[in-house]
PDB file of C-alpha atoms in Angstrom:
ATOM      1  CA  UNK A   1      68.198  -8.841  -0.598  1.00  0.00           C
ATOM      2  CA  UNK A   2      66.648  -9.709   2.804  1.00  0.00           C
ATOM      3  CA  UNK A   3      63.005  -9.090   3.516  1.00  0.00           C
ATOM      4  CA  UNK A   4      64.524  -5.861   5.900  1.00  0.00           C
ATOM      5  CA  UNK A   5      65.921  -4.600   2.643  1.00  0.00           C
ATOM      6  CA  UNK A   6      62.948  -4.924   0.808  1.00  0.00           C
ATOM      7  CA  UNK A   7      60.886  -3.012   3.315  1.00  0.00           C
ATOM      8  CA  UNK A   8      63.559   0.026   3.158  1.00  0.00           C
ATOM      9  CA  UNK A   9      63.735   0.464  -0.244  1.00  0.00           C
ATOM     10  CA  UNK A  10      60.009   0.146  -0.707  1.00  0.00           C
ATOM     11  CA  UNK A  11      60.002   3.337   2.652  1.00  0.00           C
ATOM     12  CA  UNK A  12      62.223   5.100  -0.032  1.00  0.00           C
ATOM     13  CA  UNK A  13      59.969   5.902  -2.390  1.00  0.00           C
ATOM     14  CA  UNK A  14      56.499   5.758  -0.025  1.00  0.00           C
ATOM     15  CA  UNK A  15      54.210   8.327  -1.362  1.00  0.00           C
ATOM     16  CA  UNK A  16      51.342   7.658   1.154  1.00  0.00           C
ATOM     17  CA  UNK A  17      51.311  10.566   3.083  1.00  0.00           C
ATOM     18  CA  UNK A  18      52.199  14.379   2.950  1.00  0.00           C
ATOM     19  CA  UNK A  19      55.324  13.747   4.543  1.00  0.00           C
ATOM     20  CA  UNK A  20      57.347  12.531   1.654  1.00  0.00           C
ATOM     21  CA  UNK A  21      57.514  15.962   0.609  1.00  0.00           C
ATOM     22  CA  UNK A  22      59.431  17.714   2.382  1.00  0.00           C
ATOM     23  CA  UNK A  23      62.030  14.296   3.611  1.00  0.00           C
ATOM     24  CA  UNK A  24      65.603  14.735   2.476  1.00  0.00           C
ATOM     25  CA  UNK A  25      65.489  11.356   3.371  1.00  0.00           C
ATOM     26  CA  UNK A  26      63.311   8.157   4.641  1.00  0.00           C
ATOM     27  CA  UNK A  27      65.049   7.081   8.008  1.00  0.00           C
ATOM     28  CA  UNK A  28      64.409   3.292   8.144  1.00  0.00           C
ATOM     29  CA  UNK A  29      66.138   2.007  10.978  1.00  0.00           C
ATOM     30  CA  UNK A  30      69.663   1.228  12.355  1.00  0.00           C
ATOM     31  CA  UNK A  31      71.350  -1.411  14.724  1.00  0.00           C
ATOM     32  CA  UNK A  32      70.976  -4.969  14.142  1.00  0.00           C
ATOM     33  CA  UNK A  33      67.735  -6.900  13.022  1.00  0.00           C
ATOM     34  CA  UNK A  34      69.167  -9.795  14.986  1.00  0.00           C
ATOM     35  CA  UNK A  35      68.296  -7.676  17.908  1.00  0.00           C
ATOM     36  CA  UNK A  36      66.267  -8.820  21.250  1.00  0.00           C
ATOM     37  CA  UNK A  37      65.494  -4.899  22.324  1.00  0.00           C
ATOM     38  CA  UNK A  38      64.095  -2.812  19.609  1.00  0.00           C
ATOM     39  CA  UNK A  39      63.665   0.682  20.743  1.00  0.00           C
ATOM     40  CA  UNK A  40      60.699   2.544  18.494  1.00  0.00           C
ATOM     41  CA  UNK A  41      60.693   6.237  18.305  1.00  0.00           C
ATOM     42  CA  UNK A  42      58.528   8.995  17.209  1.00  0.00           C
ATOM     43  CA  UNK A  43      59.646  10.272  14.138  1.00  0.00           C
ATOM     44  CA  UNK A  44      62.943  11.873  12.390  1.00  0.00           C
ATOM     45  CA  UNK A  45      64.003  14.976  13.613  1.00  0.00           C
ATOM     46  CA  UNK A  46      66.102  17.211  11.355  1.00  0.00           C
ATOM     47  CA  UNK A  47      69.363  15.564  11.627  1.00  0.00           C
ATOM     48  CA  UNK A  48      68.078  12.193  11.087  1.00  0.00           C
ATOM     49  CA  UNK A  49      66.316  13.673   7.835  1.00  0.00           C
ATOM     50  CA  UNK A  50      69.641  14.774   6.565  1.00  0.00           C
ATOM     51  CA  UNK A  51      71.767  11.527   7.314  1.00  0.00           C
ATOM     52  CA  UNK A  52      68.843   8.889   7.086  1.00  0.00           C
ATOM     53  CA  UNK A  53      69.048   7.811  10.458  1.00  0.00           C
ATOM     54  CA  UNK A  54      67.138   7.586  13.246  1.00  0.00           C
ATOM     55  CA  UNK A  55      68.354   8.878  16.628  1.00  0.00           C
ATOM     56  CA  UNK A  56      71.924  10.921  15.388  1.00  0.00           C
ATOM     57  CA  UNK A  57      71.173  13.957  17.127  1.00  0.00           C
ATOM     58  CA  UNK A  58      71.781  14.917  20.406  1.00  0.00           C
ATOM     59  CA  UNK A  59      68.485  12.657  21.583  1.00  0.00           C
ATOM     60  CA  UNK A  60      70.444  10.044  19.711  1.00  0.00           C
ATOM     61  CA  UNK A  61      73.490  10.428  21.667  1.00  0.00           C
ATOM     62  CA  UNK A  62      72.031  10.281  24.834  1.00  0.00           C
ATOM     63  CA  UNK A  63      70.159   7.002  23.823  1.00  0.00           C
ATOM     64  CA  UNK A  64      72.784   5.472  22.920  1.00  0.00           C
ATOM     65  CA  UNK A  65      74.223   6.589  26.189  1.00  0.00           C
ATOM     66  CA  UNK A  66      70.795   4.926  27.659  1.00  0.00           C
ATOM     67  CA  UNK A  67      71.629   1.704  25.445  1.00  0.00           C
ATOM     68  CA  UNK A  68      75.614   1.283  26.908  1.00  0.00           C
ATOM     69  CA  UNK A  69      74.083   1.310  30.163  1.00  0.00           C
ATOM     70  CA  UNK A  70      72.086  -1.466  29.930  1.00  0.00           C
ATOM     71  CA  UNK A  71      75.261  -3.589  28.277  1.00  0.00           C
ATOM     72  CA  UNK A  72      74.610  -3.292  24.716  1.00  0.00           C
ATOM     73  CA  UNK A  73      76.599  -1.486  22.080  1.00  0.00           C
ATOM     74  CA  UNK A  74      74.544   1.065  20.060  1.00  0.00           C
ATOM     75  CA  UNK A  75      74.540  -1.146  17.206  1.00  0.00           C
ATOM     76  CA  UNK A  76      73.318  -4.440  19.261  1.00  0.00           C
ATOM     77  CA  UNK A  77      70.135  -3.462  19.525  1.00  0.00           C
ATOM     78  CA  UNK A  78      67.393  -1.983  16.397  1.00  0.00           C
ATOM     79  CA  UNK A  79      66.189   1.477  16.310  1.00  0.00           C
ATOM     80  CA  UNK A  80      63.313   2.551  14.601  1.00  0.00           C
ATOM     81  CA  UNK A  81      60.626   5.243  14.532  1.00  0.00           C
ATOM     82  CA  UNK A  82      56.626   5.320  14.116  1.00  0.00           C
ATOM     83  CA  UNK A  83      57.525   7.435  11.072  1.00  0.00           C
ATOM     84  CA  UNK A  84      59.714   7.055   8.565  1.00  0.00           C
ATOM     85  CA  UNK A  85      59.927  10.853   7.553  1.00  0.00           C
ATOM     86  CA  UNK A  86      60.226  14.359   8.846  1.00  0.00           C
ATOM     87  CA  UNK A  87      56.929  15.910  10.202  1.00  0.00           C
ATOM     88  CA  UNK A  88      57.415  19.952   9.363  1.00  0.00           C
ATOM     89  CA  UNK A  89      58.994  21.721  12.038  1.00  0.00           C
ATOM     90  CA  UNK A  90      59.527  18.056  14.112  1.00  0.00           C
ATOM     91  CA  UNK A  91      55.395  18.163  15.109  1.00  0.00           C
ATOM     92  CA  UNK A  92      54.302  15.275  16.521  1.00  0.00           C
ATOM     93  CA  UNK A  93      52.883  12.958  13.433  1.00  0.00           C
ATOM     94  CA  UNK A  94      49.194  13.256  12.818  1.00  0.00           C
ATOM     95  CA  UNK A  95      47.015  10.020  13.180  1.00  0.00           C
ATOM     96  CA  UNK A  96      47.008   9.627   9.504  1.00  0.00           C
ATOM     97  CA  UNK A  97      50.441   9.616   8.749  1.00  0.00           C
ATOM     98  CA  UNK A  98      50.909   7.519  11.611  1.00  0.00           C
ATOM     99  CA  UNK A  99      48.333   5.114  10.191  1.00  0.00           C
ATOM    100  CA  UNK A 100      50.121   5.482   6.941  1.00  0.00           C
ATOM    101  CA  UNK A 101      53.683   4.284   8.362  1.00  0.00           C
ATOM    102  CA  UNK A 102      52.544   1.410  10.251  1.00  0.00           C
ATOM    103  CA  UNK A 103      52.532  -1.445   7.964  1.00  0.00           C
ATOM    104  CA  UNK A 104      56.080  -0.609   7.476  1.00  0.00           C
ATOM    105  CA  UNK A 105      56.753  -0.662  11.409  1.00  0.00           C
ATOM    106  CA  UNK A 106      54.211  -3.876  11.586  1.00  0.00           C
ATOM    107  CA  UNK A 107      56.483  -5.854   8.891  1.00  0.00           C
ATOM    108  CA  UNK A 108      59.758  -4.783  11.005  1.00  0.00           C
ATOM    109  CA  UNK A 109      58.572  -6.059  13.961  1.00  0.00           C
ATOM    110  CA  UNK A 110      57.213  -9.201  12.450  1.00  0.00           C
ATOM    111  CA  UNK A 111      60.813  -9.693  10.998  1.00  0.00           C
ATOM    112  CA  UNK A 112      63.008  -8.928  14.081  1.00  0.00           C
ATOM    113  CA  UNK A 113      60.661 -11.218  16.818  1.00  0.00           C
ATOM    114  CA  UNK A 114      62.136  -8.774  20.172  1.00  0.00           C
ATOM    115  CA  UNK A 115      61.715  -9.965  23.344  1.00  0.00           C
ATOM    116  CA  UNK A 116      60.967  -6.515  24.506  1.00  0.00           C
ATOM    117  CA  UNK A 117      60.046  -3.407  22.720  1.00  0.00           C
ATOM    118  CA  UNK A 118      61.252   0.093  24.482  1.00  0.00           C
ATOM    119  CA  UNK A 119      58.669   2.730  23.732  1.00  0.00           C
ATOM    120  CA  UNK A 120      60.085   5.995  23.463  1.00  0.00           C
ATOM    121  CA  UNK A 121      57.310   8.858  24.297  1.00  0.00           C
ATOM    122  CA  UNK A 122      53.686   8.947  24.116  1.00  0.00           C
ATOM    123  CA  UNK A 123      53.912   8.753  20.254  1.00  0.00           C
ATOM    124  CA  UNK A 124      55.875   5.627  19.773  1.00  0.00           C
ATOM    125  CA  UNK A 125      53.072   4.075  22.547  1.00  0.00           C
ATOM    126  CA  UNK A 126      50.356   5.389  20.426  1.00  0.00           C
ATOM    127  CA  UNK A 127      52.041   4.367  17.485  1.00  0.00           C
ATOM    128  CA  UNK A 128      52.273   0.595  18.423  1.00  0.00           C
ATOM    129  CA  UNK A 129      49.136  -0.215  21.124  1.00  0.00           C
ATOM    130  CA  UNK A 130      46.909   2.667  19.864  1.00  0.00           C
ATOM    131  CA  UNK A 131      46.110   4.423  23.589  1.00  0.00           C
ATOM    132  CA  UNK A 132      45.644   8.145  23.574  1.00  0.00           C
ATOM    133  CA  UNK A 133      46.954   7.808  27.545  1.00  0.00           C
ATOM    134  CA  UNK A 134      49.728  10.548  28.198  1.00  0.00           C
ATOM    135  CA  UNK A 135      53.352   9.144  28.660  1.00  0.00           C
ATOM    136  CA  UNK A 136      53.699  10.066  32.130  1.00  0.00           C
ATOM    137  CA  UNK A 137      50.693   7.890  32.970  1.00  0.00           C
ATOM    138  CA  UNK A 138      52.267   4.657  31.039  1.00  0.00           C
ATOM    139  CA  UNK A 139      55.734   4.611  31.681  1.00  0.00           C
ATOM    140  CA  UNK A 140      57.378   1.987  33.949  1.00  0.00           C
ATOM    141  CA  UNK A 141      54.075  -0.217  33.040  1.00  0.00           C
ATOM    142  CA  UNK A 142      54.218  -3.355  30.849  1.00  0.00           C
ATOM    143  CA  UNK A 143      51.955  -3.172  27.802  1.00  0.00           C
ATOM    144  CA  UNK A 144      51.693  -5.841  25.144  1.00  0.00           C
ATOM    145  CA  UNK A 145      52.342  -5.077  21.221  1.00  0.00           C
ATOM    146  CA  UNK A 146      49.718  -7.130  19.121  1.00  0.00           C
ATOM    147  CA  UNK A 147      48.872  -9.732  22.404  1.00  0.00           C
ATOM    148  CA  UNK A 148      52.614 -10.501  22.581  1.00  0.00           C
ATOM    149  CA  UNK A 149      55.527  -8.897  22.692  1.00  0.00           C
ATOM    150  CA  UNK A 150      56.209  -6.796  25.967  1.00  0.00           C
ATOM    151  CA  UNK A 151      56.057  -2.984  25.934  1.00  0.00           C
ATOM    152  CA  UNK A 152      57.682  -0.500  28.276  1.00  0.00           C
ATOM    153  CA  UNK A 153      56.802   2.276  28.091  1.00  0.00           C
ATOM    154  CA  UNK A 154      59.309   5.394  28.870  1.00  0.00           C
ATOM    155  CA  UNK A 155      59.711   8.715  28.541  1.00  0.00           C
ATOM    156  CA  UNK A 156      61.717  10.122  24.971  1.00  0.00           C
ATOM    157  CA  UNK A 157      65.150  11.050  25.465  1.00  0.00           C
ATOM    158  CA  UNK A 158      64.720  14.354  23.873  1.00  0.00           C
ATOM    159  CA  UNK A 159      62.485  14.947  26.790  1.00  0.00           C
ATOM    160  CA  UNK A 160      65.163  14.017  29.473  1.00  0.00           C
ATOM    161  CA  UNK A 161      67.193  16.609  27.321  1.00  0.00           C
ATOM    162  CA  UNK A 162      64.558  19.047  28.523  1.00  0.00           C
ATOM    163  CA  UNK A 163      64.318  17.608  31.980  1.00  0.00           C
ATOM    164  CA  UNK A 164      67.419  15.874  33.132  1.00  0.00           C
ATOM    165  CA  UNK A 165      65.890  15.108  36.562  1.00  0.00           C
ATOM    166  CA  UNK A 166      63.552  12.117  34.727  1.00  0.00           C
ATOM    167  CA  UNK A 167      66.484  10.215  33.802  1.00  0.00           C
ATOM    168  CA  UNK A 168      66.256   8.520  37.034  1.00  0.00           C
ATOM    169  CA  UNK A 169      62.516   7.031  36.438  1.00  0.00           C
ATOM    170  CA  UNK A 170      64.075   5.992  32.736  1.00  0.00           C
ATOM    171  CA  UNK A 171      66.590   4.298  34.090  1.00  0.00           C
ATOM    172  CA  UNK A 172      64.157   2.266  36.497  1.00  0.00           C
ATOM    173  CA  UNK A 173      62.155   1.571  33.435  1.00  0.00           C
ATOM    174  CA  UNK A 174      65.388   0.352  31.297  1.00  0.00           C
ATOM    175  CA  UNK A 175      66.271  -1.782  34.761  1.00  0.00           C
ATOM    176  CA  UNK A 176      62.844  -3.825  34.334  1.00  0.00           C
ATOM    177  CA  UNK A 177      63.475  -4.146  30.572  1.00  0.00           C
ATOM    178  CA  UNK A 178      67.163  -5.981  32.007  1.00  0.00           C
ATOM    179  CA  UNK A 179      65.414  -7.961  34.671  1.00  0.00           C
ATOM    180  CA  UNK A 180      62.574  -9.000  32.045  1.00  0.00           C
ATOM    181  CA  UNK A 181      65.543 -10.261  29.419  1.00  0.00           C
ATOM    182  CA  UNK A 182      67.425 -11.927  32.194  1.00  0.00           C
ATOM    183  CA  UNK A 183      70.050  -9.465  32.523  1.00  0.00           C
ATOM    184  CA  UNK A 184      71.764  -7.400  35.104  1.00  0.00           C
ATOM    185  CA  UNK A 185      72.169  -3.579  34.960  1.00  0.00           C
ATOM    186  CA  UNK A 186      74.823  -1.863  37.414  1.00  0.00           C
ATOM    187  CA  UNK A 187      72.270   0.096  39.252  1.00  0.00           C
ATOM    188  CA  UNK A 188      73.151   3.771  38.327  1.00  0.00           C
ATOM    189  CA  UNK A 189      70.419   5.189  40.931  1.00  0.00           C
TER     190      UNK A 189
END
């Protein structure tokens, strides 16, 4: 069993916050660990609780929408979230819980070694550098996750579900995540 493996199953039966009580099920990650991009979200929203995976819904669709645009297939690239469980009601995760989860996310990133890390919303920033800044504030600037691995910092796509006219700004963001790997994007506006 590889040290991913290990990590999941331990997430499985994680006790260390409130959350675990009301989780159909832990939602670990998905895509592969081989990955240069890893894209960190919030938390699981309902559907994700059901099937155990992150990003399923329609948020999940549209990022993987976000992720064939830049020239990766949704399974190229590793998907994880601050949180491995459901807050109640999809609330943003409290500081503890966050605090609780972040060994897990710590070990995950230790693991994969990205090149880049895609932060989706003000939680997943919070989550990994700790700021209390608001999203709109930090996206399209480079952060760095523990002194070394490149942040950018965009907005969530269940936000761009709310307000399609940001897409634009994400896809800027995404561009300079191409242009930092080495890559070309066809510009899509």
């Amino acid at each position: 069993m590889t040290r991913l493996a290990l990590i999941a199953e331990e997430v499985r039966t994680c006790e260390k916050c409130p959350l675990h009580e009301g989780r159909t099920h832990t939602v670990f990650s998905r895509g592969s660990p081989l990955s240069e991009v890893v894209f960190v979200g919030e938390g699981p929203g309902a559907e994700e609780d059901l099937q155990g995976e992150p990003f399923v819904g329609p948020a999940g669709q549209l990022l993987d929408k976000m992720i064939v645009a830049m020239g990766y297939h949704r399974d190229d690239v590793y998907i994880c979230n601050i949180v491995k469980c459901r807050p109640p009601k999809n609330r943003k995760p409290e500081p503890a819980e966050m605090a609780a989860c972040s060994p897990y996310l710590a070990s995950q990133l230790a693991l994969i070694k990205p090149k880049v890390i895609v932060a989706l919303g003000a939680t997943a920033v919070q989550g990994l550098i700790g700021t209390n800044e608001g999203i709109t504030k930090l996206r399209g600037t480079w952060k760095l996750y523990k002194g070394s691995i490149p942040i950018m910092p965009t907005f969530h796509p269940a936000y761009l579900l709310r307000q399609p006219s940001a897409k634009r700004e994400v896809w800027s963001d995404l561009k300079e995540v191409m242009r930092h790997l080495g890559k070309s994007a066809p510009d899509r506006g």
